[in-house]
Short mmCIF file of C-alpha atoms in Angstrom, two decimals:
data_model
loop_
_atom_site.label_atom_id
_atom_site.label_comp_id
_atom_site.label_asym_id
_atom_site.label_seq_id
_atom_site.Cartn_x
_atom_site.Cartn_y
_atom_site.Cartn_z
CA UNK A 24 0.00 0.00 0.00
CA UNK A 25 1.76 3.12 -1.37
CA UNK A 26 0.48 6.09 0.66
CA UNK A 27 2.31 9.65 0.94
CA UNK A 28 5.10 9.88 3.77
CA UNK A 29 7.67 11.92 4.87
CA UNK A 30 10.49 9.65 4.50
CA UNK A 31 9.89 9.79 0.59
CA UNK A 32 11.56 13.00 0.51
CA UNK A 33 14.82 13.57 -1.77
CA UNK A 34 16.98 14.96 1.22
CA UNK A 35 20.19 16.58 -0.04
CA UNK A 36 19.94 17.50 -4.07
CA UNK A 37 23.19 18.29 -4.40
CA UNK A 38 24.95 15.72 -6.69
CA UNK A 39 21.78 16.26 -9.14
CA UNK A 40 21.77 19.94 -8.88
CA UNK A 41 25.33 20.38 -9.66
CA UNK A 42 24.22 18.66 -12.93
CA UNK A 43 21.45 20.63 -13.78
CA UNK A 44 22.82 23.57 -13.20
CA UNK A 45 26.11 22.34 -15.38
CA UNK A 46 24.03 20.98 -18.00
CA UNK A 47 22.63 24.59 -18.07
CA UNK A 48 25.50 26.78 -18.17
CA UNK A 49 23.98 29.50 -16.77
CA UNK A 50 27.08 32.18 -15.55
CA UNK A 51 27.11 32.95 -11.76
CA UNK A 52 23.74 30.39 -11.27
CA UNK A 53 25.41 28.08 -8.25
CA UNK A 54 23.32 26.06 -5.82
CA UNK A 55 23.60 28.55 -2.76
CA UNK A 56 22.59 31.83 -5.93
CA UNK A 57 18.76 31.75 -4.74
CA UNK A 58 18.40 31.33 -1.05
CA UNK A 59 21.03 33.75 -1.25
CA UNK A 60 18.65 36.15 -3.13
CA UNK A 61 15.52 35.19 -2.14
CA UNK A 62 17.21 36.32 1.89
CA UNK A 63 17.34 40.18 0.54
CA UNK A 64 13.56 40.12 -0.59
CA UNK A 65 11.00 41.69 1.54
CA UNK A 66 7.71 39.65 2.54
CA UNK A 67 5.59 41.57 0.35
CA UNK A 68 7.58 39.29 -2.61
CA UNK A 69 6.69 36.16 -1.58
CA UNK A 70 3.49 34.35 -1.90
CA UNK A 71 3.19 32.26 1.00
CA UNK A 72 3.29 35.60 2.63
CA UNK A 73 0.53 37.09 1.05
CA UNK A 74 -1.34 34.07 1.08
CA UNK A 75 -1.48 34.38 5.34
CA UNK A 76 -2.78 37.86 5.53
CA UNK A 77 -5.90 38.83 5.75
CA UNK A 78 -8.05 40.10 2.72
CA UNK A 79 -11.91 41.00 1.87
CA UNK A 80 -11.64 40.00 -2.14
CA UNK A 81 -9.76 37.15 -4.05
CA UNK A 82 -6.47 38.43 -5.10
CA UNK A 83 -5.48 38.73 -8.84
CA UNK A 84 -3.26 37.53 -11.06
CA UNK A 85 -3.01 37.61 -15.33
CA UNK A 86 -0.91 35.84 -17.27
CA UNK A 87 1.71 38.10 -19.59
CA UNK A 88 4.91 37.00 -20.77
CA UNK A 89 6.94 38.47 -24.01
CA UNK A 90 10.32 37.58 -25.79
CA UNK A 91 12.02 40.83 -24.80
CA UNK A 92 13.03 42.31 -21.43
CA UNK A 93 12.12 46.27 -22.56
CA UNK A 94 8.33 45.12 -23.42
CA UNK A 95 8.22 42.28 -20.27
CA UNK A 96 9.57 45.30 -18.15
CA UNK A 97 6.75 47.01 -19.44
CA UNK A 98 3.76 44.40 -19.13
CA UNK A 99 5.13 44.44 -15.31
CA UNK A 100 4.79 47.87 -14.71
CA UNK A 101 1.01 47.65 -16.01
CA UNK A 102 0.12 45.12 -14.18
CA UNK A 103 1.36 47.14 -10.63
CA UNK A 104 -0.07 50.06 -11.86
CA UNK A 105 -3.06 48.30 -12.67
CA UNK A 106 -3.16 46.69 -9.46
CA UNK A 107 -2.53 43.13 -9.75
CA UNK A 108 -1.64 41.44 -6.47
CA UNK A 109 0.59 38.80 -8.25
CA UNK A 110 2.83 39.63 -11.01
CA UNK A 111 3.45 36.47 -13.83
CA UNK A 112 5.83 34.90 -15.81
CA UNK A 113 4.51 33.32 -18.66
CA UNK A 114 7.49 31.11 -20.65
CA UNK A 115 7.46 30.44 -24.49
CA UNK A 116 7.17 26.94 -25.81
CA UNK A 117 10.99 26.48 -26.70
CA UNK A 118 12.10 27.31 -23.41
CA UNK A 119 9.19 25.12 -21.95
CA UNK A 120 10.31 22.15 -24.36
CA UNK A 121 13.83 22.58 -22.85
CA UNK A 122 14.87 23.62 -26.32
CA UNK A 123 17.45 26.59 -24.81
CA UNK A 124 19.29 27.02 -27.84
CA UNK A 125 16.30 27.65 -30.09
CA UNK A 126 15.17 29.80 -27.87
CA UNK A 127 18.16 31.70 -27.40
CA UNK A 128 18.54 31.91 -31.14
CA UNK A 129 14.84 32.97 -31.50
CA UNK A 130 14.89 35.71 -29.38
CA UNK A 131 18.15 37.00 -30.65
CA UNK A 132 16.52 37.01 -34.20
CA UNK A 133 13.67 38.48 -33.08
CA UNK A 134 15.48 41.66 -31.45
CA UNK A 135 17.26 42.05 -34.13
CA UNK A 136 14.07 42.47 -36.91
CA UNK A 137 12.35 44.04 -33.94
CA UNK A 138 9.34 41.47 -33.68
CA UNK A 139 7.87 38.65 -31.42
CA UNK A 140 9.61 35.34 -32.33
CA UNK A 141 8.46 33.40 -29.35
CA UNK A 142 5.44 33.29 -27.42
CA UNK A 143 6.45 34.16 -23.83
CA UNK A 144 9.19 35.24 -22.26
CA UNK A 145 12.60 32.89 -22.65
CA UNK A 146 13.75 33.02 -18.77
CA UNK A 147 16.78 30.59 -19.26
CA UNK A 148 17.76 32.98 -22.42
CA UNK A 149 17.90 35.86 -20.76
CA UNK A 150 19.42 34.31 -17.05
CA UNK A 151 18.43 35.14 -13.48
CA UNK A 152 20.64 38.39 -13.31
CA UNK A 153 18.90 39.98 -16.01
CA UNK A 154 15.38 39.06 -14.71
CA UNK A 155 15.61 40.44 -11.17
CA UNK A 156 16.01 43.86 -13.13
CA UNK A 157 12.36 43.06 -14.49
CA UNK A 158 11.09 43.40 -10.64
CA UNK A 159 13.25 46.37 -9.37
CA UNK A 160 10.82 48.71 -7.30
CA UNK A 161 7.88 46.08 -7.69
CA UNK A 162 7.07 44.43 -4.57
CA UNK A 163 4.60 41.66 -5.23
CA UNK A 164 5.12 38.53 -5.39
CA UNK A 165 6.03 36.95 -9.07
CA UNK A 166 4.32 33.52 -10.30
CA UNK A 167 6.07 31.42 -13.19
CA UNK A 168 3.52 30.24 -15.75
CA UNK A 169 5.07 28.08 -18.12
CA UNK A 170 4.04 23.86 -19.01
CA UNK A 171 7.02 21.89 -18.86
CA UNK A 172 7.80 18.60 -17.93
CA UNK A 173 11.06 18.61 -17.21
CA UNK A 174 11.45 22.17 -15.25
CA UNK A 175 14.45 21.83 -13.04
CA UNK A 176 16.98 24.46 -14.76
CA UNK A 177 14.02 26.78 -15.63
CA UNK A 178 12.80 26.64 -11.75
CA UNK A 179 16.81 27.11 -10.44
CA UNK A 180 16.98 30.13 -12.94
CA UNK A 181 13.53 31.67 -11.94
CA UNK A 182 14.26 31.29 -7.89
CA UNK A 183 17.70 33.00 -8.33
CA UNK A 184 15.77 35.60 -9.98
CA UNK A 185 13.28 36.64 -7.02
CA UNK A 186 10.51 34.59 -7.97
CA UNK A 187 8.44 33.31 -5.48
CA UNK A 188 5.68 30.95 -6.92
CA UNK A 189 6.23 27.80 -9.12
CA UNK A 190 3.16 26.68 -11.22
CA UNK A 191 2.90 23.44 -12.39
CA UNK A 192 3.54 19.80 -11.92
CA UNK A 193 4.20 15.94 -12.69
CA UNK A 194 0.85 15.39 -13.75
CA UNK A 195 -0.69 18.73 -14.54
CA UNK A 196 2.22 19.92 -17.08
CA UNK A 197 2.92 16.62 -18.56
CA UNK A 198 -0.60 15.10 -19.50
CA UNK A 199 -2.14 18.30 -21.37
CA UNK A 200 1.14 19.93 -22.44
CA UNK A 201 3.28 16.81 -23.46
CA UNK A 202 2.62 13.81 -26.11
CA UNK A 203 5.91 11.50 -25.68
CA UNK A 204 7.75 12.94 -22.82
CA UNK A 205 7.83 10.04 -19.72
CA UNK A 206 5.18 10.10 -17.28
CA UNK A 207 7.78 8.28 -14.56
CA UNK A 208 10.68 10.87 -15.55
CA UNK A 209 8.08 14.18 -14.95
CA UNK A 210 7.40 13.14 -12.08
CA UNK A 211 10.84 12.56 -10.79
CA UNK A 212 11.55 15.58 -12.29
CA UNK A 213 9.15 17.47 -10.10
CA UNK A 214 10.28 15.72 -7.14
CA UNK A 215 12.92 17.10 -7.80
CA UNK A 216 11.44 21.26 -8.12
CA UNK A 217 9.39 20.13 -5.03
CA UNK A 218 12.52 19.76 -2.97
CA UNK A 219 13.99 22.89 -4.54
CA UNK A 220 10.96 24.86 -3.14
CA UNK A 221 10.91 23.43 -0.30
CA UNK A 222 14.96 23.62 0.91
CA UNK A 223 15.28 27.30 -0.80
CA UNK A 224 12.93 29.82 0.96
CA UNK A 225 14.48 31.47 4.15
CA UNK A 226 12.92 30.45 7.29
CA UNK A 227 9.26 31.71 7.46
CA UNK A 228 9.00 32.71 3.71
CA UNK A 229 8.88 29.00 2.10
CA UNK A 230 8.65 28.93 -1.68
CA UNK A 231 4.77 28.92 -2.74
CA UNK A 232 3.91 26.27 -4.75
CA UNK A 233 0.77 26.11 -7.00
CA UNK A 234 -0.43 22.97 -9.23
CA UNK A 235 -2.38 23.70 -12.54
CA UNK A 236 -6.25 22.47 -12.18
CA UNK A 237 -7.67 23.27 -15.66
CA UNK A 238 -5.84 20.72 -17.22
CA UNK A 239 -7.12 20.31 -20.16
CA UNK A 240 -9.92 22.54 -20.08
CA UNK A 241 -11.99 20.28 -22.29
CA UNK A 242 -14.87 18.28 -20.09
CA UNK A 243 -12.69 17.31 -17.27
CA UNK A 244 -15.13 15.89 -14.61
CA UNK A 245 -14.54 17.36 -11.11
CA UNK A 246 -13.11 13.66 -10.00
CA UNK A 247 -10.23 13.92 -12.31
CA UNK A 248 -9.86 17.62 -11.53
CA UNK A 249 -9.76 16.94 -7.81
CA UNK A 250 -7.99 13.84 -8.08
CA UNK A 251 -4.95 15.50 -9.83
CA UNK A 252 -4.89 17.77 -7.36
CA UNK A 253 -4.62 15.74 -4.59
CA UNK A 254 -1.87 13.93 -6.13
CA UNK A 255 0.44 16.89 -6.67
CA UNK A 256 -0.18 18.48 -3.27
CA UNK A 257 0.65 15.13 -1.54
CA UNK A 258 3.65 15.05 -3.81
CA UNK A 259 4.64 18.05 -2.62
CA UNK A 260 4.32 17.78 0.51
CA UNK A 261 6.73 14.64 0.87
CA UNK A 262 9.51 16.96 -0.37
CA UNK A 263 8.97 19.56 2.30
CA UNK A 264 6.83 21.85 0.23
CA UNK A 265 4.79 23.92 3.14
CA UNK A 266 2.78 26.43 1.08
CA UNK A 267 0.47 24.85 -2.03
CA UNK A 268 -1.81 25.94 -3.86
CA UNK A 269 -4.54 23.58 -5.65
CA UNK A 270 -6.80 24.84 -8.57
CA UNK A 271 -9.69 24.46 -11.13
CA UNK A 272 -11.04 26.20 -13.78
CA UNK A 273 -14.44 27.58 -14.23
CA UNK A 274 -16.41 24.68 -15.48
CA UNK A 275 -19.47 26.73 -17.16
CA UNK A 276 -21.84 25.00 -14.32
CA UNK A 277 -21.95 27.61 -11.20
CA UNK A 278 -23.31 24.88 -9.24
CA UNK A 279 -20.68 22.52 -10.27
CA UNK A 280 -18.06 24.85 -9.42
CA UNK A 281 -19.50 25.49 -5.68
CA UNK A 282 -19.35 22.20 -5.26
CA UNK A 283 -15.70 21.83 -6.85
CA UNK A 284 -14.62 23.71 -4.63
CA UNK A 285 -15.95 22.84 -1.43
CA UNK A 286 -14.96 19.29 -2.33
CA UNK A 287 -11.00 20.14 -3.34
CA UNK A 288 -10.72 22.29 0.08
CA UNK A 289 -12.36 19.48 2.10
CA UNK A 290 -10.24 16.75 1.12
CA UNK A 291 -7.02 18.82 0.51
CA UNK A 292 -7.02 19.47 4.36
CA UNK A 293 -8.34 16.35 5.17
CA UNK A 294 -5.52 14.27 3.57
CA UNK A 295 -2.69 16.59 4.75
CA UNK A 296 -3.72 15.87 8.46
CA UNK A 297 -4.07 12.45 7.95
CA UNK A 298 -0.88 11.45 6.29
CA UNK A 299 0.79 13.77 8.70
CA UNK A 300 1.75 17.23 6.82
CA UNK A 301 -0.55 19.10 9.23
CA UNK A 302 2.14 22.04 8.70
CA UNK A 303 1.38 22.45 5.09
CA UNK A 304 -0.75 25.16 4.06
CA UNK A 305 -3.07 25.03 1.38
CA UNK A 306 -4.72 27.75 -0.87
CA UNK A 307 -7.16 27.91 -3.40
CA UNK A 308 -7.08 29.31 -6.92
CA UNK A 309 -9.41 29.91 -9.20
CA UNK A 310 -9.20 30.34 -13.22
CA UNK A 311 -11.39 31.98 -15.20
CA UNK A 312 -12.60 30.19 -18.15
CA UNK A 313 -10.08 28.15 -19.76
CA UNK A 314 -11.89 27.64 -23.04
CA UNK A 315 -12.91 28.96 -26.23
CA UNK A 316 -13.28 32.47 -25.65
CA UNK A 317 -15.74 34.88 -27.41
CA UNK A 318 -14.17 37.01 -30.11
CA UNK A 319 -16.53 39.54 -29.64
CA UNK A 320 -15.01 42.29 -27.08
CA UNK A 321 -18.45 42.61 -25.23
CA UNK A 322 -19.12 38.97 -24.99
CA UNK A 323 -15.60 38.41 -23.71
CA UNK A 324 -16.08 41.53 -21.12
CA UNK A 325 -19.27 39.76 -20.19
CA UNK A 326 -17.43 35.96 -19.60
CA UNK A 327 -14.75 37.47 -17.62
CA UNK A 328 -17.41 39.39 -14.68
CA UNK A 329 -19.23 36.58 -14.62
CA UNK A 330 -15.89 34.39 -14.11
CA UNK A 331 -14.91 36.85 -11.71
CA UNK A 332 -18.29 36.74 -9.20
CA UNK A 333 -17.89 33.20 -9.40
CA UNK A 334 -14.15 33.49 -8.20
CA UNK A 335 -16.22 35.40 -5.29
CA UNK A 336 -18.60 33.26 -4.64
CA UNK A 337 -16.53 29.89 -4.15
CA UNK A 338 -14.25 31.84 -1.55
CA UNK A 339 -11.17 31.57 -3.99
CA UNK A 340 -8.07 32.91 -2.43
CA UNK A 341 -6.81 34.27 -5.64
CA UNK A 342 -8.43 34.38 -9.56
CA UNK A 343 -6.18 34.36 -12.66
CA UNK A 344 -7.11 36.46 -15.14
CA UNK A 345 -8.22 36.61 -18.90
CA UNK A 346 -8.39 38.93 -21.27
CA UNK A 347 -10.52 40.15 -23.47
CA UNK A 348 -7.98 39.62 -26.39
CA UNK A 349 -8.34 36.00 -25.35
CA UNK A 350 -9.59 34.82 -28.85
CA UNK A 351 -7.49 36.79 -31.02
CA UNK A 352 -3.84 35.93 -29.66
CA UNK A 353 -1.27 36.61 -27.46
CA UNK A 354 -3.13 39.95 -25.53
CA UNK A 355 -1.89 43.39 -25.65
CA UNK A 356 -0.11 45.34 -22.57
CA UNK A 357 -3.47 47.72 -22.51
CA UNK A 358 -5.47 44.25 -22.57
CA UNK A 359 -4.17 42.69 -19.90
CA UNK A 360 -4.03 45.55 -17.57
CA UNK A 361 -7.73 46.50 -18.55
CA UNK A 362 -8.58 43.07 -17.57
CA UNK A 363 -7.27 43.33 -14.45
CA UNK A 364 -8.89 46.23 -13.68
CA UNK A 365 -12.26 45.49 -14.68
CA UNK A 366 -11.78 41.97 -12.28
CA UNK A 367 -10.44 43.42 -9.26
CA UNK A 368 -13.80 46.14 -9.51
CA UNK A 369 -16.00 43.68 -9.77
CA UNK A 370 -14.54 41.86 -7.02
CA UNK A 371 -14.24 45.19 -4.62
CA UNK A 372 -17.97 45.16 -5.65
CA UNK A 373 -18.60 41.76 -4.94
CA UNK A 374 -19.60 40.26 -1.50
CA UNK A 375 -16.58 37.78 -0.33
CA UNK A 376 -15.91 35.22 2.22
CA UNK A 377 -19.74 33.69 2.60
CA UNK A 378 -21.17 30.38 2.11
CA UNK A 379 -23.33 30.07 -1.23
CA UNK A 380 -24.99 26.49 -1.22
CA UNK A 381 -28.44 24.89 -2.02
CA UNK A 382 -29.88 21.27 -2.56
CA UNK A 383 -28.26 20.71 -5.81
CA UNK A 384 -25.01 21.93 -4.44
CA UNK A 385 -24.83 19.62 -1.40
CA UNK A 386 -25.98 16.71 -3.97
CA UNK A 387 -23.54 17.45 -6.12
CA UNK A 388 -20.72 17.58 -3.63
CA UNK A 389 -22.02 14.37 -2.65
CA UNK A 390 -21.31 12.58 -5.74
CA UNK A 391 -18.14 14.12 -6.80
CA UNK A 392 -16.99 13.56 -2.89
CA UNK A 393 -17.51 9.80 -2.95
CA UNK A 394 -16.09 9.50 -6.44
CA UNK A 395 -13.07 11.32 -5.41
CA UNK A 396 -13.11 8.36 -2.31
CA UNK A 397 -13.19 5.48 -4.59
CA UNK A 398 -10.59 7.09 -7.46
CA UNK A 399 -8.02 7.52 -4.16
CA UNK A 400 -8.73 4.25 -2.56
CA UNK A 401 -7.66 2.67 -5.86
CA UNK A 402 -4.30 4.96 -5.47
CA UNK A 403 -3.94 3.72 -1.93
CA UNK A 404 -4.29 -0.05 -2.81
CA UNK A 405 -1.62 -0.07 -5.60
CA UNK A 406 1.35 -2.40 -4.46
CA UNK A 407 3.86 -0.05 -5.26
CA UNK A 408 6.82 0.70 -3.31
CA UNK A 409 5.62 4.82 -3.43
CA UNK A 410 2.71 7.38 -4.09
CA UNK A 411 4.77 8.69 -6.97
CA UNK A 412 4.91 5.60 -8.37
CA UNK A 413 1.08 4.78 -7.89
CA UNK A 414 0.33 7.96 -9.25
CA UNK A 415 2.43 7.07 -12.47
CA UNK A 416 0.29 3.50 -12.44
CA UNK A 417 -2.81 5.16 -11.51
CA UNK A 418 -2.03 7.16 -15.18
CA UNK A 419 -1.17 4.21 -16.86
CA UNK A 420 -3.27 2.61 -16.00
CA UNK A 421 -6.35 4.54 -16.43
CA UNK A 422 -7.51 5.36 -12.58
CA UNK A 423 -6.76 8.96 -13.94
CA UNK A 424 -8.12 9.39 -17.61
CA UNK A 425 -7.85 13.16 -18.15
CA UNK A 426 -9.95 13.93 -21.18
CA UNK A 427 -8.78 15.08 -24.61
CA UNK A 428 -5.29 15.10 -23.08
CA UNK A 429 -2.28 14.37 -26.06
CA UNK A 430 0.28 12.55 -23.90
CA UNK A 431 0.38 8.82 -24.90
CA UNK A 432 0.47 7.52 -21.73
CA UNK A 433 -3.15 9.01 -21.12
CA UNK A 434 -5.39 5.93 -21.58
CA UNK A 435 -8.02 8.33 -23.45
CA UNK A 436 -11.23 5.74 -22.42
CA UNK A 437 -12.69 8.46 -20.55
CA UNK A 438 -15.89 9.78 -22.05
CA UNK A 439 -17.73 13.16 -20.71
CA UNK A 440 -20.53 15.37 -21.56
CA UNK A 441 -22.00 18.35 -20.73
CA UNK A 442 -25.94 17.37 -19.00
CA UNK A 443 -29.13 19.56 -19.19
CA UNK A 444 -27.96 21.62 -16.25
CA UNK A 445 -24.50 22.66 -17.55
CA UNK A 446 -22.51 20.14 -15.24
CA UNK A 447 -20.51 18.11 -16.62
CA UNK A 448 -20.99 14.81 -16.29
CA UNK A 449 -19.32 11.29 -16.53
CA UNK A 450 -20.41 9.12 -19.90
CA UNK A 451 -18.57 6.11 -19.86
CA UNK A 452 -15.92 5.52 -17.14
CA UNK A 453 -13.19 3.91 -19.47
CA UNK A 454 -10.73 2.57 -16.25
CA UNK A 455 -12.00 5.35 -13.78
CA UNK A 456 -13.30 2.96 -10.79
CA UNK A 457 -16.47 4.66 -10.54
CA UNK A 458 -19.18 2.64 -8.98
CA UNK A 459 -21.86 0.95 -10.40
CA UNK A 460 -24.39 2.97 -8.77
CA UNK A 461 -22.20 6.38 -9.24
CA UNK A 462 -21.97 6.07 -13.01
CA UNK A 463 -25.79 4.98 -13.04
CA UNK A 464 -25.87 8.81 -11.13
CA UNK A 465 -24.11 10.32 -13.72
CA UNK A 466 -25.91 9.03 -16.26
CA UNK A 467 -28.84 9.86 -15.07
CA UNK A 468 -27.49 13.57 -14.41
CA UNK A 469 -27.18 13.75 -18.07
CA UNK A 470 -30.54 13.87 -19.68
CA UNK A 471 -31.84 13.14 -22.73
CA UNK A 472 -29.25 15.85 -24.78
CA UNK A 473 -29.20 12.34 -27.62
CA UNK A 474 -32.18 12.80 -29.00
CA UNK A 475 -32.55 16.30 -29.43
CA UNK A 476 -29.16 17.39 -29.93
CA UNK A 477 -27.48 14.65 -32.42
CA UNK A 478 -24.40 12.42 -31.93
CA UNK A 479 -21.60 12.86 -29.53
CA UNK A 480 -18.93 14.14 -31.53
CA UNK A 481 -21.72 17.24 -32.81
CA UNK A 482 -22.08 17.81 -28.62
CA UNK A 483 -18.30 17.72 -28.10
CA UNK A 484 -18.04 20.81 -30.77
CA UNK A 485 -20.47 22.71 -29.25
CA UNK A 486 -19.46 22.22 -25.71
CA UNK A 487 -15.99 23.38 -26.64
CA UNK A 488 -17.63 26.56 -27.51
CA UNK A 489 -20.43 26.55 -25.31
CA UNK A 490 -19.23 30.30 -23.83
CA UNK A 491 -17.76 31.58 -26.97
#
């Protein structure tokens, strides 16, 4: 029986760091470079700080990143003056792929012919020196967005640069943003950034760690959401990590996302105590819809306050943000400082902090609760020597089927759709251990949409632009 423990933890990453960080050649990037940094920031730049104080509205946070430092530099200084309570670091696919010398090449192409080569912001490329300068006079804490399976140099390089909040994990940036890359080697590789985090923060300031809940975005029932989550926050915490952050993206059913939510914070906290990591503390984030986005400014206006209230409602501790460029490409400075002003108004406007529920609520939570009980008990019962290797087997396997994901080692037997109420709602298991009597629920959840709407595949389509 492979459940989380302590004694799982890497302990000294020093013969492996050495390697990384040779394997890197970053100049002046050693292993003592970012505790020695991260020791001159003030609170205010760290997340597990702000995460502990008190606050009447979910904080914000956008995404941003861009090739160059002058126009990053400048997408920074929106976003403070805009008000956003986290800043980001979005990384471009090259960088993400651990392609460095494409991306170097890329962006020194691409200053050259003044123009946008890459699609975020090449952090490895441009080396932790450089970046602190991107933060100088800014002090909010800085979260790196990025998708990569294999993060360790890009995590060393972004710590020694002041940032404060790692995104991402074994499972959440290998199944939706990988096809070929080893399931078994992400997650040692993560292991690996989970240690980092935890061994590099100076005492009372720990590295703030954050896993990525949308996933797919694509009809990703709230077991597989939650179940992810779970994973990656127990993973964490055998390396030391003491500030996480689990997360979900709006799901187009309010309803379902009350009950989302209730469920992830439940069982996060619940699972923590029992496997004894009662000193980890756990967060919850929020994303604003993670689909197809409207390509009509007033729809996509209208998708974002309505993302936003919900953020409210579910007692998020912090929303990230979209824009209402989302349809049309990689956003505009203006556009993403707009958005972040139009979100934190609504959410000064908003009420905060109390309980929404009702009968289908509490039913719902019911369901997805006990289906969350027999996905882990599965997880538990694996004869593997460790969790991380149940969790790879659980993938394998097929205990976690995440929808419409590309990697190859995502069983793909899964089927969802979207019921008469919006939820959405569990077809045919595939491998998922559902219960008989759970997938007769869930089946029963989803109507009649058959006959009056066509075949699956027309439903699929239209789901995956239900709010555009």
């Amino acid at each position: 029986m492979a459940t989380p423990r302590r004694s799982e933890s890497l302990g000294d990453l020093c013969a492996e760091r050495a390697a990384v960080l040779a394997a890197g050649g970053a100049a002046g990037l050693g292993p003592g470079t970012a505790r020695a940094h991260l020791a001159t920031l003030p609170p205010a730049r760290f997340a597990s700080y702000a995460y502990r104080a008190p606050r009447t509205r979910p904080y914000t946070q956008p995404r941003g990143g861009y090739p160059g430092f002058a126009k990053q530099r400048a997408l920074t200084e929106a976003f403070d003056a805009a008000g956003a309570d986290f800043i980001p670091l979005t990384i471009d696919s090259q960088t993400r792929h651990n392609d460095y010398d494409n991306a170097a090449a890329l962006l020194k192409t691409g200053l050259a012919e003044d123009r946008d080569l890459l699609n975020g912001y090449p952090l490895v490329s441009h080396g932790h020196l450089r970046t602190r300068e991107l933060y100088e006079g800014i002090d909010r804490p800085v979260s790196l967005r990025h998708g990569t399976p294999d993060a360790r140099l890009l995590v060393e390089t972004a710590l020694a640069a002041g940032i404060t909040e790692i995104e991402g994990g074994g499972l959440s940036y290998s199944l939706p943003y990988a096809r070929d890359f080893p399931l078994d080697r992400a997650l040692a590789h993560w292991q690996y950034v989970d240690r980092l985090c935890a061994v590099t923060g100076p005492p009372g300031l720990p590295v703030h760690r954050e896993s990525f809940g949308p996933l797919t975005a694509t009809l990703v029932p709230p077991v597989i959401t939650i179940a992810v989550q779970l994973c990656e926050l127990l993973l964490a915490a055998e390396q030391g990590v003491e500030s996480f952050a689990v997360s979900f993206g709006h799901t187009g059913s309010l309803e379902q996302d009350l009950a989302l939510a209730r469920v992830l914070r439940a069982r996060s906290r619940e699972l923590l105590d029992r496997f004894g990591f009662e000193d980890v503390r756990v967060s919850l984030v929020y994303h604003q819809w993670m689909g197809a986005f409207p390509a009509e400014p007033s729809l996509a206006w209208q998708l974002i306050a309505v993302c936003a209230q919900a953020a409210a409602l579910v007692g998020a501790d912090k929303v990230v943000v979209k824009t209402p460029e989302e349809a049309l490409g990689i956003p505009s400075v203006e556009s993403n400082a707009a958005a972040v002003r139009a979100v934190r108004y609504v959410l000064d406007m908003f009420p905060y902090g109390r309980t929404l529920t009702s009968g289908a609520v509490d039913e719902e939570a019911e369901l997805v609760d006990g289906e969350v009980t027999t996905v882990l008990e599965r997880i538990w019962d694996d004869p593997a020597p460790t969790f991380q290797q149940s969790v790879c087997r659980a993938v394998v396997s097929g205990v976690i089927d995440v929808p419409f994901a590309p990697h190859e080692q995502n069983l793909g037997l899964l089927v969802t759709d979207r019921g008469e109420d919006r939820r959405i709602r569990v077809r045919e298991a595939g491998a998922v251990p559902l219960t008989a009597r759970q997938l007769r629920r869930e089946r029963a959840l989803l109507g009649n949409r058959t006959a009056r709407e066509g075949p699956l595949w027309e439903r699929l389509l239209h789901d995956i632009r239900i709010l555009a």
